[in-house]
């Protein structure tokens, strides 16, 4: 059974940085497509970034140049490096995994989810 555990969230001032981690257990991590989504209160879950197992990455326009998604296959862990954070980045961030080499930005395309980690950016 595949399990994802998100961590690394917290409270940071605008302009600061955080690195989120997603530890994956079960299955073959190196064959997963990984993604990060976020959800603010009262809003729908939205795509942030994704990488295929062939390391093809994509980002939402609102994080381009500020966020970087990466994976460490030796540690079975995905990361989201977040720089130049803004108050509007405040949300619960979720990592997700798909067992197909998907390029999808739709939550329904991902079968496995972490529990979420809260990111709060103060102005």
Short mmCIF file of C-alpha atoms in Angstrom, two decimals:
data_model
loop_
_atom_site.label_atom_id
_atom_site.label_comp_id
_atom_site.label_asym_id
_atom_site.label_seq_id
_atom_site.Cartn_x
_atom_site.Cartn_y
_atom_site.Cartn_z
CA UNK A 1 0.00 0.00 0.00
CA UNK A 2 1.33 3.42 -0.97
CA UNK A 3 1.49 6.02 1.79
CA UNK A 4 2.54 9.67 1.61
CA UNK A 5 3.53 11.80 4.58
CA UNK A 6 3.83 15.57 4.08
CA UNK A 7 5.95 17.75 6.31
CA UNK A 8 7.83 21.05 6.42
CA UNK A 9 5.05 23.58 6.62
CA UNK A 10 5.01 26.44 9.08
CA UNK A 11 4.69 30.17 9.63
CA UNK A 12 7.00 32.42 7.62
CA UNK A 13 7.17 36.11 6.80
CA UNK A 14 6.57 37.36 3.30
CA UNK A 15 9.71 36.97 1.23
CA UNK A 16 10.83 33.96 3.23
CA UNK A 17 11.38 30.36 2.21
CA UNK A 18 10.21 26.89 3.18
CA UNK A 19 10.93 23.40 1.91
CA UNK A 20 8.14 20.87 1.99
CA UNK A 21 8.89 17.15 2.00
CA UNK A 22 6.78 14.18 1.00
CA UNK A 23 8.02 10.81 2.18
CA UNK A 24 6.61 7.94 0.16
CA UNK A 25 6.42 4.31 1.22
CA UNK A 26 5.15 1.33 -0.74
CA UNK A 27 5.39 0.60 -4.41
CA UNK A 28 8.19 1.78 -6.70
CA UNK A 29 8.79 5.46 -6.05
CA UNK A 30 11.01 5.99 -9.09
CA UNK A 31 8.08 5.16 -11.38
CA UNK A 32 5.64 7.60 -9.83
CA UNK A 33 4.62 10.98 -11.12
CA UNK A 34 4.61 13.37 -8.18
CA UNK A 35 2.72 16.60 -7.72
CA UNK A 36 1.96 19.28 -5.19
CA UNK A 37 -1.44 20.91 -4.80
CA UNK A 38 -2.70 23.46 -2.32
CA UNK A 39 -6.03 24.43 -0.86
CA UNK A 40 -6.91 27.65 0.91
CA UNK A 41 -10.00 27.91 3.12
CA UNK A 42 -13.15 28.21 1.05
CA UNK A 43 -11.32 27.54 -2.20
CA UNK A 44 -10.89 24.54 -4.45
CA UNK A 45 -7.71 22.49 -4.42
CA UNK A 46 -5.36 23.87 -7.04
CA UNK A 47 -2.33 22.58 -8.89
CA UNK A 48 1.06 23.93 -7.86
CA UNK A 49 3.75 21.76 -9.51
CA UNK A 50 4.39 18.30 -10.85
CA UNK A 51 7.18 16.09 -12.12
CA UNK A 52 6.98 12.91 -14.14
CA UNK A 53 9.22 9.96 -13.48
CA UNK A 54 11.27 11.17 -16.43
CA UNK A 55 11.80 14.48 -14.59
CA UNK A 56 9.62 16.60 -16.83
CA UNK A 57 8.35 19.38 -14.60
CA UNK A 58 5.56 21.92 -14.83
CA UNK A 59 4.39 24.74 -12.60
CA UNK A 60 1.33 26.87 -12.08
CA UNK A 61 1.90 30.37 -13.41
CA UNK A 62 1.57 31.89 -9.96
CA UNK A 63 4.63 29.98 -8.64
CA UNK A 64 6.92 30.00 -11.66
CA UNK A 65 10.38 31.20 -10.77
CA UNK A 66 9.66 30.93 -7.04
CA UNK A 67 8.93 27.22 -6.39
CA UNK A 68 10.92 24.15 -7.43
CA UNK A 69 9.74 20.54 -7.34
CA UNK A 70 12.29 17.76 -7.06
CA UNK A 71 12.58 14.12 -6.03
CA UNK A 72 15.25 12.01 -4.37
CA UNK A 73 14.78 8.43 -5.51
CA UNK A 74 17.29 7.14 -2.97
CA UNK A 75 15.18 8.58 -0.13
CA UNK A 76 11.76 8.00 -1.74
CA UNK A 77 11.01 11.64 -1.07
CA UNK A 78 9.62 14.51 -3.10
CA UNK A 79 10.27 18.13 -2.24
CA UNK A 80 8.79 21.53 -2.92
CA UNK A 81 11.26 24.35 -2.41
CA UNK A 82 9.34 27.59 -1.96
CA UNK A 83 11.07 30.96 -2.14
CA UNK A 84 9.86 34.56 -2.16
CA UNK A 85 6.70 33.50 -0.39
CA UNK A 86 3.68 35.77 -0.49
CA UNK A 87 0.66 36.00 1.84
CA UNK A 88 -1.49 34.61 -0.97
CA UNK A 89 0.58 31.40 -0.84
CA UNK A 90 -1.05 30.64 2.52
CA UNK A 91 -2.80 27.26 2.21
CA UNK A 92 -2.61 23.62 3.12
CA UNK A 93 -0.19 21.94 0.75
CA UNK A 94 -0.68 18.33 -0.33
CA UNK A 95 1.65 16.04 -2.18
CA UNK A 96 0.18 13.47 -4.52
CA UNK A 97 1.42 10.46 -6.45
CA UNK A 98 0.29 8.76 -9.61
CA UNK A 99 1.46 5.35 -10.75
CA UNK A 100 1.24 6.42 -14.37
CA UNK A 101 3.69 8.86 -15.94
CA UNK A 102 1.01 11.50 -16.05
CA UNK A 103 1.44 15.17 -16.93
CA UNK A 104 -1.99 15.95 -15.53
CA UNK A 105 -2.71 18.99 -13.37
CA UNK A 106 -6.04 17.57 -12.20
CA UNK A 107 -6.31 16.15 -8.67
CA UNK A 108 -8.40 13.20 -9.87
CA UNK A 109 -5.41 11.95 -11.89
CA UNK A 110 -3.46 11.22 -8.71
CA UNK A 111 -4.33 8.13 -6.70
CA UNK A 112 -2.39 8.73 -3.50
CA UNK A 113 -2.29 11.77 -1.24
CA UNK A 114 -0.47 13.04 1.78
CA UNK A 115 -2.32 14.38 4.78
CA UNK A 116 -1.35 17.98 4.04
CA UNK A 117 0.95 20.48 5.70
CA UNK A 118 -0.05 24.03 6.59
CA UNK A 119 1.88 26.96 5.15
CA UNK A 120 1.11 30.41 6.54
CA UNK A 121 2.80 33.51 5.15
CA UNK A 122 2.46 36.69 7.16
CA UNK A 123 2.66 40.16 5.62
#
